[in-house]
Amino acid sequence: MCGIVCYVGSREAKPILIDGLKQLEYRGYDSAGIAIQNQGQVQRFRAVGRIVELEKKINSIPLPGKVGMAHTRWATHGEPSELNAHPHADQEEKVFIVHNGIIENYHQIKKRLEKKGVEFSSETDTEVLAHLIALYFDGDLGEAVRRTMADVEGTFGIAVLHRDAPGQIVVARRGSPLVIGISNDGHFAASDVSAMVRHTSQVVHLQDNEMAVITRDDFSITTAQAKLIQRAVEEVEWKAEDAELNGFPHYMLKEIYEQPETIENAMRGRLEPGEGVPKLGGITPVWDRLKECRHLVMVACGTSYYAGCVGRYLFERLTEVDTEVELASEFRYRKLNFPPNTFILALSQSGETADTLAAIREARRKGAGLLGIVNVVGSSIARETDAGIYNHAGPEIGVASTKIFTSQLTILTLLALLIGRHQNLPLTEGITAIRALQALPHQVREILAQAHHIEAIAEKYHKCQNWLFLGRKYNYPIAMEGALKLKEISYIHAEGYAAGEMKHGPIALINPDMPTVAIAPMDEMYEKMLSNIQEIKSRKGPVIAIVTKGDEKVKELADEVIEVPTTVDYLYPILTVIPCQLLAYYCASLLGRDIDKPRNLAKSVTVE
Ligand code: AGP
């Protein structure tokens, strides 16, 4: 969750590094730091809090130098403090290092170093790396880092510079992402492309147990065993403006409004309307196995997990595949006896979520086929699966996932449709599905046009301390996702529940101060949802109903109604989630929350 950005080139490093950090701040932030090498010296500054605190420290200080690194920290070992902020240094302040990940054997290394007389200045695990590199440095920084990698257990994405190794930065990774950027005026390295996308679209992804020495004019990648690696340069499809606010008050709202385009992007070039079947080139490598697949397990975390929960219903509706969905963090502890030709489908925006990565590695060991639906090209999950489908949704900066969720649901529908149409799903159903998919972007725009109406509802209920979200079948996961959105950005307690469970307990909670969001589109569950709404109203609970446009019955019952256009049952979640996203956004905004960077949260959870 920490952010790393480095530069070695012909331009002044300071502005490049600070700007790069700002693009990474969503990853995790309780402190930040910078180190710049210049004429045989290294200057380091660190600050607790947001990057702006670091800027206050260095804005008035000349900080010349064309080689440097910077870091935003999300604490894992040691409280947020200036001493615990990165970059860390050895005792003589010659080695400077920034790190993302967790050193699992740092206690043992620390004891070993203390016996050699090393004195530690921080509570972090990272600091042991600085002292180890100093210990091994004999003029070759790359070799010193390689030897350190051999001593270390755990995960790291690191960047290292040394006062006596001018004009170079050494980067290395094991389990935490690092990408190298190539430009005419130097080379970059960062935790993800958004930190450098303003300067280059040419990148190279480091893989686990690889390191690279980057200089102004070159970079070389080697394995932990010093074997030289030639790696293809990739073109980043994102542009700098994709990571700009473009007039929106928050990235989250911008990304909610991007959904018509990102749903279109998820389908672009992937539909054969006349055949009622999609084209998904990314799964070609495994298609012969996948089309015979009879058992699929989706694994993911958070919002991506809720997308998988909808996906299970989608696969049951459109295919003959026996489908399960598992929290990635729990999947690893199950006794996994996969039937022959089982596939595991990992859903992840970042492609770096540690729990999801660990789940697919466990599945690999058990012989399952691995698929990914991922947004970040070249990310760890994208590379460690056998095949996959990219969201092509552009960077999602807001910590609360919105556009990726609807993109994931769109792609899951395409995948289920493709497999289903090679099983028993008839042409007519395929054509109906594709027509309904093609209508979605316009339908989402219709819902977004109700933003003021939804804001007015948030105005009425944003002070309520507890909310309930209810849904059935395809919309049960939307109840859970709606509750998560509200929780994570407004800090209001909310629960998503299967509406059928109301009578088994939650109905005891109903009271006039607890709004219930009832997701009740005109699908096969409608009548039962109507009963739930009546049960709640008879106990004086306020009901905010999400209904199909033109529904008169619910209008008579509910306190508030938000309409979505008509679509096929299995596509309603892509529409019913939009009001939930906007309700959460406006409640958080009215409560003055830090919407894009909610407390305690980070965009990419790269630690378990
Ligand atoms: C979603 O709003 C949350 N920020 C979080 O639950 C997120 O969905 C989860 O951490 C999974 O991230 P991923 O999709 O990058 O794997």
XYZ file of C-alpha atoms and ligand atoms in Angstrom:
624
model
C 0.000 0.000 0.000
C 2.980 2.306 0.162
C 3.896 4.381 -2.851
C 7.368 4.500 -4.410
C 8.634 6.823 -7.155
C 12.222 7.253 -8.392
C 13.989 9.176 -11.127
C 17.471 9.187 -12.672
C 17.867 11.584 -15.575
C 18.770 14.955 -16.965
C 15.991 16.935 -15.246
C 15.748 18.168 -11.656
C 14.340 15.286 -9.647
C 12.458 17.158 -6.898
C 9.374 18.321 -8.843
C 9.112 15.005 -10.674
C 9.180 13.058 -7.407
C 6.695 15.231 -5.543
C 4.269 15.164 -8.445
C 4.710 11.397 -8.732
C 3.947 10.987 -5.027
C 0.727 12.935 -5.429
C -0.407 10.464 -8.059
C 0.316 7.650 -5.599
C -1.112 9.228 -2.466
C -4.305 7.160 -2.837
C -2.229 4.012 -2.221
C -1.545 4.778 1.349
C -0.537 7.813 3.353
C 0.390 8.491 6.920
C 3.826 9.923 6.165
C 6.070 10.746 3.214
C 9.715 11.326 2.442
C 12.221 12.182 -0.265
C 15.972 11.702 -0.833
C 17.965 13.401 -3.597
C 21.575 12.686 -4.579
C 23.735 15.543 -5.806
C 27.490 15.931 -6.185
C 28.462 13.186 -3.766
C 25.871 14.136 -1.170
C 22.332 12.918 -0.389
C 19.689 15.160 1.197
C 16.699 13.497 2.913
C 13.489 15.028 4.222
C 10.539 13.248 5.835
C 7.182 14.385 7.253
C 4.206 12.864 9.038
C 0.810 13.251 7.388
C -0.036 14.037 3.802
C 2.433 14.924 1.059
C 1.579 18.577 1.552
C 3.367 18.369 4.939
C 6.513 17.202 3.157
C 6.149 19.992 0.613
C 5.954 22.558 3.401
C 9.351 21.319 4.595
C 11.158 21.396 1.277
C 9.488 24.112 -0.744
C 11.822 26.819 0.540
C 14.935 24.644 0.420
C 17.017 24.329 -2.736
C 17.139 20.624 -3.326
C 19.201 20.264 -6.517
C 19.879 16.876 -8.008
C 18.849 14.671 -10.896
C 18.783 11.385 -8.968
C 16.203 10.772 -6.293
C 13.458 8.755 -4.707
C 10.293 9.457 -2.748
C 7.771 7.434 -0.746
C 4.293 7.637 0.785
C 3.828 5.303 3.730
C 0.886 3.280 5.039
C 2.232 1.983 8.333
C 2.612 -1.742 8.895
C 5.474 -1.771 11.442
C 5.847 1.246 13.726
C 3.469 4.097 14.167
C 3.253 6.973 11.690
C 6.176 9.228 12.649
C 9.022 11.119 10.999
C 11.527 8.551 12.281
C 9.496 5.707 10.802
C 8.913 7.486 7.494
C 10.875 6.410 4.419
C 13.512 6.777 3.005
C 15.450 4.921 5.685
C 19.253 5.155 5.945
C 22.157 3.289 7.476
C 24.052 4.805 10.417
C 26.500 6.702 8.227
C 23.646 7.980 6.044
C 25.195 6.639 2.856
C 22.489 4.117 1.904
C 18.935 5.371 1.403
C 16.024 2.998 0.800
C 12.263 3.107 0.248
C 10.224 -0.062 0.638
C 6.739 -1.417 0.021
C 5.970 -4.783 1.637
C 6.768 -6.673 4.842
C 10.120 -8.173 5.886
C 9.037 -11.258 7.797
C 12.472 -12.135 9.282
C 13.428 -8.602 10.250
C 13.649 -9.459 13.959
C 16.382 -12.040 13.318
C 18.267 -9.717 10.973
C 17.968 -6.851 13.457
C 19.419 -8.986 16.262
C 22.278 -10.081 13.988
C 23.064 -6.471 13.049
C 22.805 -5.201 16.626
C 25.381 -7.810 17.604
C 27.657 -6.161 15.024
C 27.114 -2.842 16.793
C 24.477 -1.432 14.482
C 22.162 1.073 16.179
C 18.600 1.371 14.870
C 16.748 4.671 14.716
C 13.245 3.477 13.767
C 10.657 0.815 14.656
C 10.286 -0.314 11.067
C 11.169 -3.578 9.370
C 12.552 -1.620 6.405
C 15.507 -0.176 8.265
C 17.206 -3.568 8.433
C 17.564 -3.432 4.647
C 19.502 -0.153 4.782
C 21.970 -1.572 7.279
C 22.348 -4.841 5.373
C 23.077 -3.049 2.103
C 25.617 -0.824 3.882
C 27.220 -3.955 5.299
C 27.490 -5.601 1.847
C 28.403 -2.496 -0.139
C 31.913 -2.663 -1.559
C 31.438 -0.254 -4.434
C 28.859 -2.300 -6.380
C 25.400 -1.229 -5.216
C 23.659 -3.833 -7.371
C 25.603 -6.668 -5.786
C 24.984 -5.296 -2.287
C 21.220 -5.296 -2.982
C 21.388 -8.789 -4.472
C 23.097 -10.140 -1.374
C 20.511 -8.417 0.803
C 17.666 -9.995 -1.193
C 19.160 -13.415 -0.421
C 19.013 -12.711 3.340
C 15.459 -11.483 3.382
C 12.159 -13.366 3.769
C 8.869 -11.643 3.041
C 7.785 -9.163 0.421
C 9.450 -6.085 -0.923
C 9.411 -3.547 -3.649
C 12.491 -1.432 -2.936
C 14.523 1.395 -4.403
C 18.036 2.089 -3.134
C 20.591 4.821 -3.702
C 24.056 5.222 -2.207
C 26.028 8.402 -1.647
C 29.130 6.751 -3.177
C 27.347 5.223 -6.180
C 26.515 8.344 -8.187
C 23.965 8.478 -10.981
C 22.181 5.216 -10.249
C 19.257 3.724 -8.357
C 18.823 0.002 -7.762
C 15.290 -1.404 -7.595
C 14.179 -4.919 -6.676
C 10.904 -6.733 -6.112
C 9.437 -9.782 -4.447
C 5.675 -9.701 -4.024
C 5.216 -5.924 -4.256
C 4.945 -4.302 -7.685
C 7.657 -2.212 -9.337
C 7.582 -0.796 -12.829
C 10.371 0.959 -14.766
C 9.543 3.954 -16.984
C 11.625 4.897 -20.017
C 11.899 8.452 -21.370
C 14.296 10.541 -23.423
C 15.438 12.454 -20.380
C 15.891 9.628 -17.977
C 14.446 6.532 -16.339
C 11.778 6.152 -13.674
C 10.741 3.424 -11.256
C 7.493 3.359 -9.283
C 4.962 1.174 -7.481
C 2.548 1.756 -10.343
C 2.376 3.530 -13.645
C 0.205 6.419 -12.431
C 3.317 7.961 -10.816
C 5.064 8.350 -14.178
C 2.284 8.442 -16.735
C 2.820 12.204 -17.204
C 6.397 11.544 -18.381
C 6.266 8.303 -20.351
C 3.984 5.610 -21.710
C 6.860 3.133 -22.186
C 7.178 0.798 -19.227
C 8.815 -2.462 -18.211
C 7.393 -4.516 -15.325
C 9.828 -6.146 -12.937
C 8.869 -9.650 -11.897
C 9.392 -11.362 -8.546
C 13.027 -11.873 -7.489
C 14.292 -9.527 -10.141
C 16.264 -6.340 -9.702
C 17.345 -3.514 -11.978
C 20.062 -0.864 -11.990
C 18.661 2.304 -13.526
C 20.767 5.230 -14.754
C 20.031 8.269 -16.867
C 20.761 6.525 -20.147
C 20.018 2.871 -19.442
C 18.626 0.181 -17.211
C 19.537 -3.485 -16.823
C 17.397 -6.206 -15.287
C 18.889 -9.278 -13.615
C 17.542 -12.152 -11.560
C 18.494 -12.740 -7.930
C 21.117 -15.090 -9.409
C 22.601 -12.261 -11.527
C 21.238 -13.630 -14.821
C 20.603 -10.830 -17.318
C 16.952 -10.493 -18.386
C 15.671 -8.952 -21.609
C 12.076 -7.777 -21.023
C 9.725 -6.320 -23.624
C 8.725 -2.680 -23.264
C 4.953 -2.233 -22.836
C 2.837 0.718 -23.943
C 0.690 2.162 -21.137
C -2.800 2.875 -22.487
C -3.529 5.456 -19.795
C -2.867 9.134 -20.421
C -1.949 11.775 -17.867
C -5.352 13.410 -18.027
C -6.969 10.093 -17.066
C -5.490 10.654 -13.653
C -6.771 14.267 -13.448
C -9.928 15.445 -11.724
C -11.209 17.293 -14.857
C -13.418 19.610 -12.827
C -14.923 17.021 -10.499
C -14.650 17.653 -6.738
C -13.434 14.115 -6.129
C -12.010 11.212 -8.145
C -14.827 9.033 -6.797
C -17.516 11.224 -8.366
C -15.539 11.484 -11.590
C -15.257 7.702 -11.718
C -18.979 7.240 -10.996
C -19.689 9.492 -13.977
C -17.165 7.630 -16.147
C -19.216 4.441 -15.958
C -21.103 4.825 -19.259
C -17.708 5.027 -20.997
C -16.013 2.304 -18.919
C -18.923 -0.077 -19.497
C -18.569 0.672 -23.221
C -14.801 0.089 -22.965
C -15.410 -3.287 -21.316
C -17.435 -4.308 -24.394
C -15.448 -2.473 -27.076
C -14.450 -4.870 -29.849
C -15.814 -7.803 -27.877
C -19.348 -8.238 -29.259
C -20.675 -10.225 -32.216
C -24.311 -9.037 -32.068
C -25.526 -11.185 -34.974
C -24.095 -14.334 -33.421
C -25.211 -13.467 -29.901
C -21.729 -14.259 -28.715
C -18.801 -12.132 -27.439
C -15.156 -12.299 -28.561
C -12.668 -12.437 -25.693
C -9.199 -12.719 -27.180
C -7.524 -12.706 -23.800
C -8.759 -16.211 -22.939
C -7.662 -17.823 -26.214
C -4.684 -19.559 -24.518
C -7.038 -21.597 -22.311
C -10.215 -21.671 -24.409
C -10.047 -25.362 -25.295
C -10.033 -26.212 -21.579
C -12.360 -23.412 -20.490
C -15.214 -24.272 -22.844
C -15.347 -27.731 -21.234
C -15.060 -26.257 -17.741
C -17.769 -27.532 -15.369
C -16.481 -26.007 -12.128
C -15.477 -22.409 -11.571
C -14.439 -20.683 -8.341
C -14.243 -16.888 -8.236
C -11.873 -15.389 -5.672
C -11.580 -11.724 -4.753
C -11.733 -9.199 -1.915
C -14.018 -6.315 -1.038
C -15.977 -4.819 -3.891
C -14.359 -7.236 -6.345
C -15.709 -10.072 -4.195
C -19.219 -8.643 -4.482
C -18.772 -8.547 -8.242
C -17.930 -12.241 -7.997
C -21.115 -12.813 -5.953
C -23.148 -11.361 -8.844
C -20.966 -13.388 -11.225
C -22.020 -16.624 -9.574
C -25.681 -15.910 -10.346
C -24.702 -14.834 -13.877
C -22.884 -18.108 -14.551
C -25.767 -20.128 -13.112
C -28.191 -18.261 -15.377
C -26.178 -18.333 -18.597
C -23.996 -21.465 -18.386
C -23.941 -25.088 -17.191
C -20.888 -24.341 -15.046
C -21.117 -25.153 -11.348
C -19.928 -21.832 -9.891
C -18.702 -20.852 -6.438
C -17.400 -17.557 -5.105
C -14.982 -17.275 -2.183
C -13.384 -14.483 -0.197
C -9.759 -14.740 -1.272
C -8.620 -14.327 2.356
C -10.675 -17.412 3.337
C -10.112 -19.476 0.204
C -6.584 -20.338 1.225
C -7.767 -22.136 4.377
C -10.221 -24.439 2.641
C -9.493 -28.089 1.864
C -9.337 -27.688 -1.901
C -10.173 -30.819 -3.868
C -10.923 -29.440 -7.284
C -12.826 -31.662 -9.743
C -11.022 -32.130 -13.075
C -10.914 -29.043 -15.303
C -11.654 -26.564 -12.529
C -10.898 -22.904 -13.183
C -10.224 -20.216 -10.596
C -11.240 -16.721 -11.683
C -9.506 -13.879 -9.795
C -11.163 -10.481 -9.859
C -8.945 -7.540 -8.956
C -8.754 -3.886 -9.997
C -5.160 -3.428 -8.869
C -3.960 -6.917 -9.697
C -1.824 -6.650 -6.551
C -4.169 -7.546 -3.690
C -2.093 -9.839 -1.511
C -4.967 -12.102 -0.417
C -6.116 -12.634 -3.992
C -2.565 -13.243 -5.194
C -2.039 -15.788 -2.426
C -5.315 -17.506 -3.342
C -4.351 -18.021 -6.989
C -0.901 -19.257 -5.977
C -2.586 -21.839 -3.715
C -4.930 -22.785 -6.554
C -1.954 -23.169 -8.904
C -0.419 -25.629 -6.487
C -3.662 -27.623 -6.619
C -3.616 -27.778 -10.408
C -6.532 -25.460 -11.240
C -6.614 -23.331 -14.363
C -6.204 -19.626 -13.521
C -8.109 -16.732 -15.089
C -8.032 -13.054 -14.174
C -10.270 -10.061 -14.711
C -7.864 -7.218 -13.912
C -7.621 -3.485 -14.593
C -3.898 -2.831 -14.253
C -1.982 -4.171 -17.252
C 1.095 -6.186 -16.324
C 0.128 -6.406 -12.649
C 1.082 -9.470 -10.621
C -2.305 -11.204 -10.885
C -2.468 -10.433 -14.621
C 0.928 -12.076 -15.051
C 0.398 -15.043 -12.771
C -2.860 -16.222 -14.306
C -2.942 -18.420 -17.428
C -5.197 -15.980 -19.286
C -7.497 -13.103 -18.589
C -9.542 -10.097 -19.582
C -8.505 -6.516 -18.916
C -11.130 -3.990 -17.818
C -9.575 -1.180 -19.898
C -11.230 1.202 -17.411
C -8.273 3.557 -16.952
C -6.805 4.309 -13.513
C -9.250 4.106 -10.629
C -7.881 6.662 -8.176
C -10.697 6.918 -5.641
C -10.147 4.385 -2.857
C -13.797 3.353 -3.095
C -14.154 1.187 -6.173
C -17.016 2.228 -8.458
C -16.342 2.136 -12.209
C -14.338 -1.069 -11.839
C -17.281 -2.827 -10.203
C -19.649 -2.201 -13.118
C -16.829 -3.006 -15.536
C -16.255 -6.319 -13.748
C -19.985 -7.146 -13.949
C -19.995 -6.332 -17.668
C -16.987 -8.567 -18.340
C -18.393 -11.379 -16.184
C -21.551 -11.235 -18.301
C -19.476 -11.428 -21.485
C -17.507 -14.396 -20.163
C -20.627 -16.251 -18.994
C -22.285 -15.510 -22.334
C -19.295 -16.821 -24.295
C -19.166 -20.058 -22.320
C -22.969 -20.405 -22.259
C -23.256 -19.985 -26.023
C -20.809 -22.879 -26.412
C -23.020 -24.926 -24.100
C -26.831 -24.861 -24.184
C -27.619 -21.118 -24.354
C -29.648 -20.511 -27.540
C -28.876 -17.834 -30.128
C -31.987 -15.843 -29.200
C -30.842 -15.555 -25.579
C -27.412 -14.502 -26.747
C -28.832 -11.779 -28.966
C -31.120 -10.577 -26.160
C -28.166 -10.391 -23.802
C -26.006 -8.424 -26.201
C -28.779 -5.967 -26.987
C -29.325 -5.449 -23.243
C -25.580 -4.944 -22.718
C -25.420 -2.388 -25.528
C -28.254 -0.402 -23.893
C -26.456 -0.123 -20.557
C -24.288 3.016 -21.119
C -27.307 5.109 -22.059
C -29.301 3.632 -19.169
C -26.531 4.481 -16.719
C -26.599 8.062 -18.009
C -30.334 8.156 -17.262
C -29.637 7.183 -13.643
C -26.764 9.667 -13.298
C -29.200 12.376 -14.412
C -31.042 11.766 -11.097
C -27.992 12.759 -9.044
C -29.716 15.804 -7.512
C -32.689 13.700 -6.464
C -30.321 11.202 -4.848
C -28.387 14.016 -3.187
C -31.666 15.281 -1.698
C -32.299 11.821 -0.233
C -28.784 11.803 1.241
C -29.535 15.240 2.692
C -32.492 13.754 4.606
C -30.781 10.633 5.966
C -27.016 11.308 6.191
C -27.151 11.844 9.938
C -28.664 8.388 10.568
C -26.068 6.259 12.307
C -27.178 2.860 10.987
C -28.416 1.788 7.577
C -29.664 -1.509 6.184
C -29.398 -2.569 2.554
C -31.595 -5.403 1.286
C -31.649 -7.313 -1.990
C -32.392 -10.744 -3.388
C -30.566 -13.014 -5.858
C -28.693 -10.825 -8.374
C -29.247 -7.777 -6.108
C -28.238 -9.359 -2.838
C -24.552 -8.631 -3.645
C -25.623 -5.080 -4.520
C -27.042 -4.742 -1.008
C -23.651 -5.767 0.355
C -21.752 -3.508 -2.056
C -24.055 -0.575 -1.280
C -23.416 -1.072 2.425
C -19.664 -1.255 1.854
C -19.638 1.970 -0.178
C -21.508 3.810 2.573
C -19.299 2.380 5.333
C -15.959 3.014 3.737
C -16.395 6.633 2.704
C -18.967 8.088 5.121
C -17.981 5.942 8.150
C -21.721 5.304 8.801
C -22.434 1.764 9.992
C -24.325 -0.168 7.306
C -25.212 -3.799 6.722
C -26.018 -5.525 3.453
C -28.412 -8.437 3.889
C -30.256 -11.013 1.860
C -33.810 -9.698 2.104
C -35.076 -13.216 2.798
C -33.074 -13.143 6.018
C -35.007 -10.211 7.498
C -37.401 -12.487 9.398
C -34.444 -14.406 10.865
C -33.212 -11.509 12.968
C -32.451 -8.158 11.345
C -36.124 -7.114 11.431
C -35.587 -6.582 15.154
C -33.407 -3.633 14.229
C -36.039 -1.718 12.297
C -36.724 1.715 13.780
C -37.605 5.193 12.497
C -33.948 6.278 12.639
C -32.631 3.442 10.498
C -33.178 3.814 6.747
C -33.401 0.632 4.677
C -32.307 0.742 1.051
C -34.501 -1.887 -0.641
C -33.248 -2.921 -4.065
C -36.501 -3.993 -5.728
C -36.374 -3.867 -9.540
C -39.157 -5.520 -11.554
C -37.420 -8.912 -11.696
C -38.433 -12.381 -10.510
C -37.840 -11.326 -6.885
C -40.107 -8.270 -7.070
C -43.150 -9.575 -5.163
C -40.984 -10.848 -2.320
C -39.172 -7.515 -2.102
C -42.550 -5.804 -1.963
C -43.386 -7.917 1.116
C -40.082 -6.951 2.720
C -40.858 -3.274 2.163
C -44.300 -3.707 3.705
C -42.771 -5.477 6.748
C -40.375 -2.560 7.270
C -42.979 0.140 6.788
C -45.324 -1.545 9.265
C -42.557 -1.161 11.829
C -42.048 2.514 10.965
C -38.718 2.029 9.272
C -37.959 4.526 6.481
C -37.480 2.848 3.084
C -35.396 4.133 0.188
C -36.432 1.899 -2.715
C -34.487 1.366 -5.932
C -37.127 0.324 -8.471
C -37.742 -0.113 -12.168
C -38.880 3.071 -13.912
C -42.686 3.395 -13.822
C -43.202 1.186 -10.762
C -46.326 2.551 -9.045
C -46.763 -0.098 -6.328
C -43.558 0.656 -4.465
C -44.119 4.391 -4.845
C -47.178 4.005 -2.593
C -45.147 2.231 0.068
C -41.612 3.638 0.150
C -40.505 6.972 1.607
C -38.084 7.586 -1.236
C -37.907 6.041 -4.716
C -35.029 5.993 -7.182
C -35.871 4.629 -10.627
C -33.647 2.625 -12.955
C -34.532 1.667 -16.543
C -35.812 -1.776 -17.461
C -33.291 -4.460 -18.393
C -32.941 -8.242 -18.182
C -32.870 -9.634 -14.617
C -29.182 -10.501 -14.634
C -28.096 -6.998 -15.738
C -30.078 -5.046 -13.107
C -27.083 -5.048 -10.697
C -25.116 -2.818 -13.101
C -27.960 -0.295 -12.863
C -29.067 -0.679 -9.222
C -25.545 -0.147 -7.891
C -25.339 3.394 -9.329
C -27.854 4.908 -6.837
C -25.994 3.120 -4.021
C -22.700 4.679 -5.148
C -24.235 8.155 -5.334
C -26.024 7.793 -1.975
C -22.712 6.887 -0.336
C -20.901 9.717 -2.103
C -23.403 12.407 -1.112
C -23.691 11.200 2.495
C -19.903 11.294 2.801
C -19.741 14.711 1.165
C -22.424 16.106 3.505
C -20.463 14.705 6.459
C -17.276 16.337 5.216
C -15.366 13.083 4.797
C -12.098 12.764 2.874
C -13.859 10.890 0.096
C -10.936 9.889 -2.100
C -8.713 8.956 0.830
C -10.944 7.562 3.597
C -9.284 7.071 6.964
C -7.408 3.770 7.519
C -7.991 2.650 3.912
C -5.630 2.268 0.974
C -6.436 1.661 -2.651
C -4.370 -1.436 -3.080
C -4.056 -3.832 -0.124
C -0.710 -5.436 -0.924
C -0.213 -6.861 2.558
C -2.189 -9.803 4.003
C -13.632 -1.180 -2.591
O -14.386 0.032 -2.533
C -12.516 -1.212 -1.614
N -11.635 -0.126 -1.771
C -11.835 -2.560 -1.507
O -12.780 -3.407 -0.914
C -11.320 -3.229 -2.822
O -12.399 -3.600 -3.619
C -10.538 -4.499 -2.421
O -9.432 -4.121 -1.631
C -10.062 -5.313 -3.623
O -9.131 -4.574 -4.374
P -8.730 -5.125 -5.832
O -9.960 -5.114 -6.679
O -7.675 -4.164 -6.316
O -8.187 -6.520 -5.653
